[in-house]
Short mmCIF file of C-alpha atoms in Angstrom, two decimals:
data_model
loop_
_atom_site.label_atom_id
_atom_site.label_comp_id
_atom_site.label_asym_id
_atom_site.label_seq_id
_atom_site.Cartn_x
_atom_site.Cartn_y
_atom_site.Cartn_z
CA UNK L 1 106.31 124.92 92.87
CA UNK L 2 106.43 125.47 96.04
CA UNK L 3 109.79 127.13 97.27
CA UNK L 4 109.80 126.26 100.78
CA UNK L 5 108.54 123.17 102.35
CA UNK L 6 108.68 122.93 106.27
CA UNK L 7 109.52 119.60 107.00
CA UNK L 8 109.39 117.18 110.74
CA UNK L 9 111.65 114.75 111.70
CA UNK L 10 109.46 111.57 112.59
CA UNK L 11 110.99 108.54 114.45
CA UNK L 12 110.55 106.14 112.23
CA UNK L 13 106.68 106.85 111.84
CA UNK L 14 106.33 108.70 108.69
CA UNK L 15 104.33 105.79 106.85
CA UNK L 16 102.11 106.37 110.17
CA UNK L 17 101.51 109.71 110.39
CA UNK L 18 100.68 110.26 106.67
CA UNK L 19 97.78 107.81 107.17
CA UNK L 20 96.93 109.82 110.14
CA UNK L 21 97.15 113.26 108.78
CA UNK L 22 95.08 112.30 105.64
CA UNK L 23 92.18 110.81 107.55
CA UNK L 24 92.72 113.76 109.70
CA UNK L 25 92.41 116.57 107.00
CA UNK L 26 89.82 114.19 104.59
CA UNK L 27 87.77 114.41 107.71
CA UNK L 28 87.20 118.59 107.26
CA UNK L 29 86.80 117.76 103.51
CA UNK L 30 90.33 118.51 102.57
CA UNK L 31 92.44 116.51 99.90
CA UNK L 32 96.03 114.96 101.06
CA UNK L 33 98.48 112.69 98.61
CA UNK L 34 101.84 111.65 98.88
CA UNK L 35 103.36 113.33 95.88
CA UNK L 36 107.18 111.95 96.64
CA UNK L 37 108.22 108.84 98.60
CA UNK L 38 111.88 107.91 98.68
CA UNK L 39 113.25 104.69 100.09
CA UNK L 40 116.81 104.45 102.19
CA UNK L 41 118.72 102.44 99.75
CA UNK L 42 120.10 98.79 100.88
CA UNK L 43 123.76 99.20 101.22
CA UNK L 44 125.62 101.86 101.09
CA UNK L 45 124.26 102.97 104.70
CA UNK L 46 125.69 104.19 107.62
CA UNK L 47 125.71 102.31 110.66
CA UNK L 48 123.14 104.06 112.34
CA UNK L 49 120.94 103.96 109.61
CA UNK L 50 121.31 100.27 108.81
CA UNK L 51 117.93 99.15 110.13
CA UNK L 52 116.35 101.79 107.74
CA UNK L 53 117.41 99.92 104.39
CA UNK L 54 114.95 99.41 102.21
CA UNK L 55 112.01 101.51 104.61
CA UNK L 56 110.64 105.34 103.60
CA UNK L 57 113.42 107.58 103.74
CA UNK L 58 111.61 111.06 103.53
CA UNK L 59 107.70 111.55 102.03
CA UNK L 60 105.50 114.39 100.50
CA UNK L 61 102.37 114.97 102.19
CA UNK L 62 100.43 117.59 99.98
CA UNK L 63 97.53 118.77 101.81
CA UNK L 64 95.17 120.97 99.67
CA UNK L 65 97.89 121.62 97.57
CA UNK L 66 100.16 122.62 100.18
CA UNK L 67 103.57 120.08 100.30
CA UNK L 68 104.51 119.14 103.83
CA UNK L 69 107.74 116.95 104.25
CA UNK L 70 108.63 114.46 106.31
CA UNK L 71 111.71 112.42 107.05
CA UNK L 72 111.94 109.31 108.50
CA UNK L 73 114.94 108.07 110.97
CA UNK L 74 115.43 107.78 114.60
CA UNK L 75 115.61 109.40 118.00
CA UNK L 76 118.10 111.87 117.34
CA UNK L 77 115.81 114.82 116.55
CA UNK L 78 111.82 115.63 117.48
CA UNK L 79 109.76 118.37 115.94
CA UNK L 80 109.88 121.57 117.93
CA UNK L 81 106.96 123.99 118.68
CA UNK L 82 108.95 126.28 117.35
CA UNK L 83 108.12 125.66 113.53
CA UNK L 84 104.55 125.07 113.67
CA UNK L 85 101.91 124.82 111.46
CA UNK L 86 99.04 127.46 111.19
CA UNK L 87 95.77 126.39 110.16
CA UNK L 88 93.51 128.92 109.01
CA UNK L 89 89.56 128.64 108.53
CA UNK L 90 88.45 131.38 106.78
CA UNK L 91 84.56 131.12 106.86
CA UNK L 92 84.29 133.10 103.62
CA UNK L 93 86.20 130.11 102.05
CA UNK L 94 84.93 127.11 104.38
CA UNK L 95 81.68 125.64 105.22
CA UNK L 96 81.01 126.25 108.53
CA UNK L 97 84.19 126.43 109.69
CA UNK L 98 83.76 127.00 113.07
CA UNK L 99 82.91 122.69 113.16
CA UNK L 100 85.69 122.46 110.82
CA UNK L 101 87.61 123.96 113.49
CA UNK L 102 86.59 121.13 116.11
CA UNK L 103 86.79 118.60 113.72
CA UNK L 104 90.24 118.93 113.14
CA UNK L 105 91.10 119.66 116.92
CA UNK L 106 89.48 116.50 118.32
CA UNK L 107 91.55 114.60 115.94
CA UNK L 108 95.10 116.51 116.24
CA UNK L 109 94.73 116.57 119.59
CA UNK L 110 93.85 112.94 120.39
CA UNK L 111 97.18 111.09 121.75
CA UNK L 112 98.67 114.74 121.96
CA UNK L 113 99.28 117.81 124.10
CA UNK L 114 97.08 120.97 124.09
CA UNK L 115 99.78 124.27 124.22
CA UNK L 116 96.61 126.97 124.31
CA UNK L 117 93.17 125.33 124.62
CA UNK L 118 91.09 125.94 121.72
CA UNK L 119 88.33 128.63 122.52
CA UNK L 120 87.70 132.18 122.08
CA UNK L 121 90.86 135.17 122.33
CA UNK L 122 90.77 138.46 121.58
CA UNK L 123 91.81 137.67 118.14
CA UNK L 124 89.79 135.19 117.38
CA UNK L 125 86.35 133.40 118.17
CA UNK L 126 87.79 129.77 117.82
CA UNK L 127 91.90 129.01 118.62
CA UNK L 128 93.80 126.76 119.76
CA UNK L 129 97.49 125.12 119.88
CA UNK L 130 97.70 121.47 119.96
CA UNK L 131 101.03 118.88 119.27
CA UNK L 132 100.18 115.84 117.43
CA UNK L 133 100.81 112.55 118.37
CA UNK L 134 103.71 112.93 116.06
CA UNK L 135 105.34 115.93 117.72
CA UNK L 136 104.02 118.69 115.20
CA UNK L 137 102.46 121.63 116.49
CA UNK L 138 99.42 123.19 114.84
CA UNK L 139 97.87 126.21 115.25
CA UNK L 140 94.28 125.97 114.58
CA UNK L 141 92.46 129.36 113.87
CA UNK L 142 89.23 130.46 112.73
CA UNK L 143 89.44 134.14 110.90
CA UNK L 144 87.80 136.86 110.48
CA UNK L 145 85.81 136.66 106.52
CA UNK L 146 86.10 140.25 106.11
CA UNK L 147 89.82 140.45 106.58
CA UNK L 148 92.43 140.11 103.59
CA UNK L 149 92.99 136.02 102.94
CA UNK L 150 95.42 133.75 103.86
CA UNK L 151 96.04 129.99 102.96
CA UNK L 152 94.79 127.06 104.31
CA UNK L 153 97.96 126.29 105.75
CA UNK L 154 101.18 128.36 106.71
CA UNK L 155 104.68 127.42 108.46
CA UNK L 156 104.86 129.47 111.45
CA UNK L 157 108.32 130.58 113.58
CA UNK L 158 108.96 130.89 117.35
CA UNK L 159 111.62 133.19 118.46
CA UNK L 160 112.15 133.26 122.75
CA UNK L 161 111.51 136.67 123.99
CA UNK L 162 115.33 137.00 124.48
CA UNK L 163 115.72 137.02 121.00
CA UNK L 164 113.90 139.35 119.53
CA UNK L 165 114.01 137.50 116.67
CA UNK L 166 110.91 138.12 114.82
CA UNK L 167 111.45 141.04 113.41
CA UNK L 168 115.18 140.49 112.51
CA UNK L 169 115.05 137.20 111.25
CA UNK L 170 111.69 138.15 109.01
CA UNK L 171 113.84 141.62 108.06
CA UNK L 172 116.44 138.84 106.87
CA UNK L 173 114.61 136.69 105.07
CA UNK L 174 112.84 139.55 103.09
CA UNK L 175 116.25 141.08 101.99
CA UNK L 176 117.15 138.36 99.66
CA UNK L 177 113.91 135.94 99.23
CA UNK L 178 112.72 136.63 95.61
CA UNK L 179 109.54 137.96 95.67
CA UNK L 180 109.34 138.75 99.53
CA UNK L 181 107.01 141.13 101.03
CA UNK L 182 105.88 141.81 104.59
CA UNK L 183 102.56 141.47 105.60
CA UNK L 184 100.96 142.13 108.66
CA UNK L 185 103.55 143.01 111.82
CA UNK L 186 101.81 143.81 115.05
CA UNK L 187 103.45 144.47 118.17
CA UNK L 188 103.26 143.57 121.82
CA UNK L 189 101.14 146.94 123.05
CA UNK L 190 103.39 146.52 126.35
CA UNK L 191 106.64 145.95 124.53
CA UNK L 192 106.91 147.09 121.25
CA UNK L 193 110.84 145.56 121.13
CA UNK L 194 108.85 142.38 120.47
CA UNK L 195 106.25 141.04 118.19
CA UNK L 196 103.07 139.64 118.64
CA UNK L 197 102.43 138.51 115.31
CA UNK L 198 103.58 138.93 111.51
CA UNK L 199 102.69 137.40 108.27
CA UNK L 200 105.18 138.14 105.58
CA UNK L 201 105.40 136.71 101.64
CA UNK L 202 109.04 134.26 100.18
CA UNK L 203 108.84 133.16 96.84
CA UNK L 204 104.92 134.73 97.11
CA UNK L 205 104.60 132.03 100.09
CA UNK L 206 103.11 133.13 103.04
CA UNK L 207 104.36 132.21 106.00
CA UNK L 208 103.71 133.50 110.07
CA UNK L 209 106.50 135.09 112.95
CA UNK L 210 106.29 135.96 116.27
CA UNK L 211 108.04 135.97 119.52
CA UNK L 212 106.77 134.83 122.63
CA UNK L 213 106.20 137.25 125.64
CA UNK L 214 107.89 134.53 128.06
CA UNK L 215 110.97 132.10 127.95
CA UNK L 216 110.39 129.66 126.11
CA UNK L 217 111.48 125.42 127.47
CA UNK L 218 112.19 124.97 124.12
CA UNK L 219 114.17 126.13 120.93
CA UNK L 220 114.67 125.13 117.18
CA UNK L 221 116.63 122.16 116.21
CA UNK L 222 116.96 119.88 112.84
CA UNK L 223 113.68 118.45 114.25
CA UNK L 224 111.90 120.71 112.42
CA UNK L 225 113.29 122.35 109.03
CA UNK L 226 112.30 124.45 106.07
CA UNK L 227 113.43 123.00 102.79
CA UNK L 228 114.27 125.33 100.24
CA UNK L 229 114.59 123.77 96.79
CA UNK L 230 116.97 124.92 94.32
CA UNK L 231 117.79 123.49 90.71
CA UNK L 232 121.12 124.75 90.65
CA UNK L 233 124.28 125.03 91.98
CA UNK L 234 124.11 129.29 91.50
CA UNK L 235 120.93 128.73 93.68
CA UNK L 236 122.47 126.39 96.44
CA UNK L 237 125.81 128.67 96.52
CA UNK L 238 122.96 131.68 96.66
CA UNK L 239 120.90 130.67 99.91
CA UNK L 240 123.75 128.55 101.60
CA UNK L 241 125.89 132.01 101.66
CA UNK L 242 122.55 134.24 103.31
CA UNK L 243 121.70 130.86 105.46
CA UNK L 244 124.44 129.51 106.81
CA UNK L 245 125.81 130.45 110.32
CA UNK L 246 127.24 127.66 112.27
CA UNK L 247 129.97 125.54 110.37
CA UNK L 248 129.57 122.57 112.68
CA UNK L 249 125.96 122.17 111.20
CA UNK L 250 126.53 122.03 108.17
CA UNK L 251 125.92 118.55 106.88
CA UNK L 252 123.79 116.83 103.60
CA UNK L 253 123.05 120.42 102.70
CA UNK L 254 121.47 120.59 105.64
CA UNK L 255 122.88 124.40 107.82
CA UNK L 256 121.57 126.77 110.63
CA UNK L 257 120.61 130.22 110.42
CA UNK L 258 121.68 133.34 112.96
CA UNK L 259 118.22 132.87 114.93
CA UNK L 260 118.78 129.30 115.25
CA UNK L 261 116.43 128.02 112.66
CA UNK L 262 117.62 124.76 110.57
CA UNK L 263 117.21 124.81 106.69
CA UNK L 264 117.92 122.42 103.60
CA UNK L 265 119.19 123.97 100.63
CA UNK L 266 118.67 121.06 98.19
CA UNK L 267 117.81 119.70 94.57
CA UNK L 268 114.54 118.67 93.77
CA UNK L 269 113.09 115.61 96.11
CA UNK L 270 113.33 113.90 92.83
CA UNK L 271 116.50 114.12 91.93
CA UNK L 272 117.54 112.82 95.60
CA UNK L 273 115.71 109.88 94.89
CA UNK L 274 117.15 108.82 92.74
CA UNK L 275 120.26 108.36 93.63
CA UNK L 276 122.28 105.60 93.80
CA UNK L 277 124.39 103.63 96.59
CA UNK L 278 127.81 105.50 95.30
CA UNK L 279 126.37 108.73 95.61
CA UNK L 280 124.51 108.41 98.40
CA UNK L 281 127.57 108.09 100.52
CA UNK L 282 128.58 110.95 98.12
CA UNK L 283 125.64 112.75 99.78
CA UNK L 284 126.43 111.96 103.24
CA UNK L 285 130.37 113.34 103.08
CA UNK L 286 128.73 117.13 101.86
CA UNK L 287 127.98 120.11 103.70
CA UNK L 288 126.89 122.42 100.78
CA UNK L 289 125.28 120.13 98.02
CA UNK L 290 127.99 120.02 95.00
CA UNK L 291 125.32 118.86 92.39
CA UNK L 292 128.25 117.80 89.96
CA UNK L 293 129.28 115.06 92.39
CA UNK L 294 125.57 113.84 92.86
CA UNK L 295 125.14 113.88 88.96
CA UNK L 296 128.46 111.35 87.91
#
């Protein structure tokens, strides 16, 4: 089971996005399927949620074995580039990896915004950064087949230069997540306070982090979050204690850490999908999730 699942806020377009990503990744030979889908209840909704009654609430799209969550809601938030997905195309395991980079890039860039042009860079012969039409940011990179292998998809964190967040945030996460270890950590040659690139494991799962060398016009928002799957109240309490630092951001299992990143600390998606109207109303009034109250 994937411990940490990146989630992205869709402005009523989750079903359209699922169809788009399924087709885009199929073009490079990667299988996608919806492994979970929940719907809004038809009663007991808050006023601003009533137009969504009976529609998709959240879905998990599994791409090549990696779970990615889509939240179907309104215009309150939009995904942020500060939490994006790195796509590693490894010639050692993927046939014609450079062509796969180009095909996926062509799909994601249509209707989207290029943040770094696809081309050759000192760290890769084929790399590009794009924000797609639904607001999710992707880094596509052709990796060195002689290097240590990494998963096809990895959540990636981007911090502004003033926060020096990549080193501090990663060290914090490593201190309390299980099966945690640091992989690479490369510093900027002209500023060793900033992390040029880092990768690390939490719960045995690879993520990446980096600092920008220049000020960013965006920051972390609830539009992109990381969900921690916590099956017991003890687990929920444990992660909440280590992650939540902004009381006003606590709601419905959502919290914000000291580095601005939003987290969801929740039980399995299937359990939340089976809530009745009264349980759903109880969830809407919670900060940290109370499993006993949801299971009454």
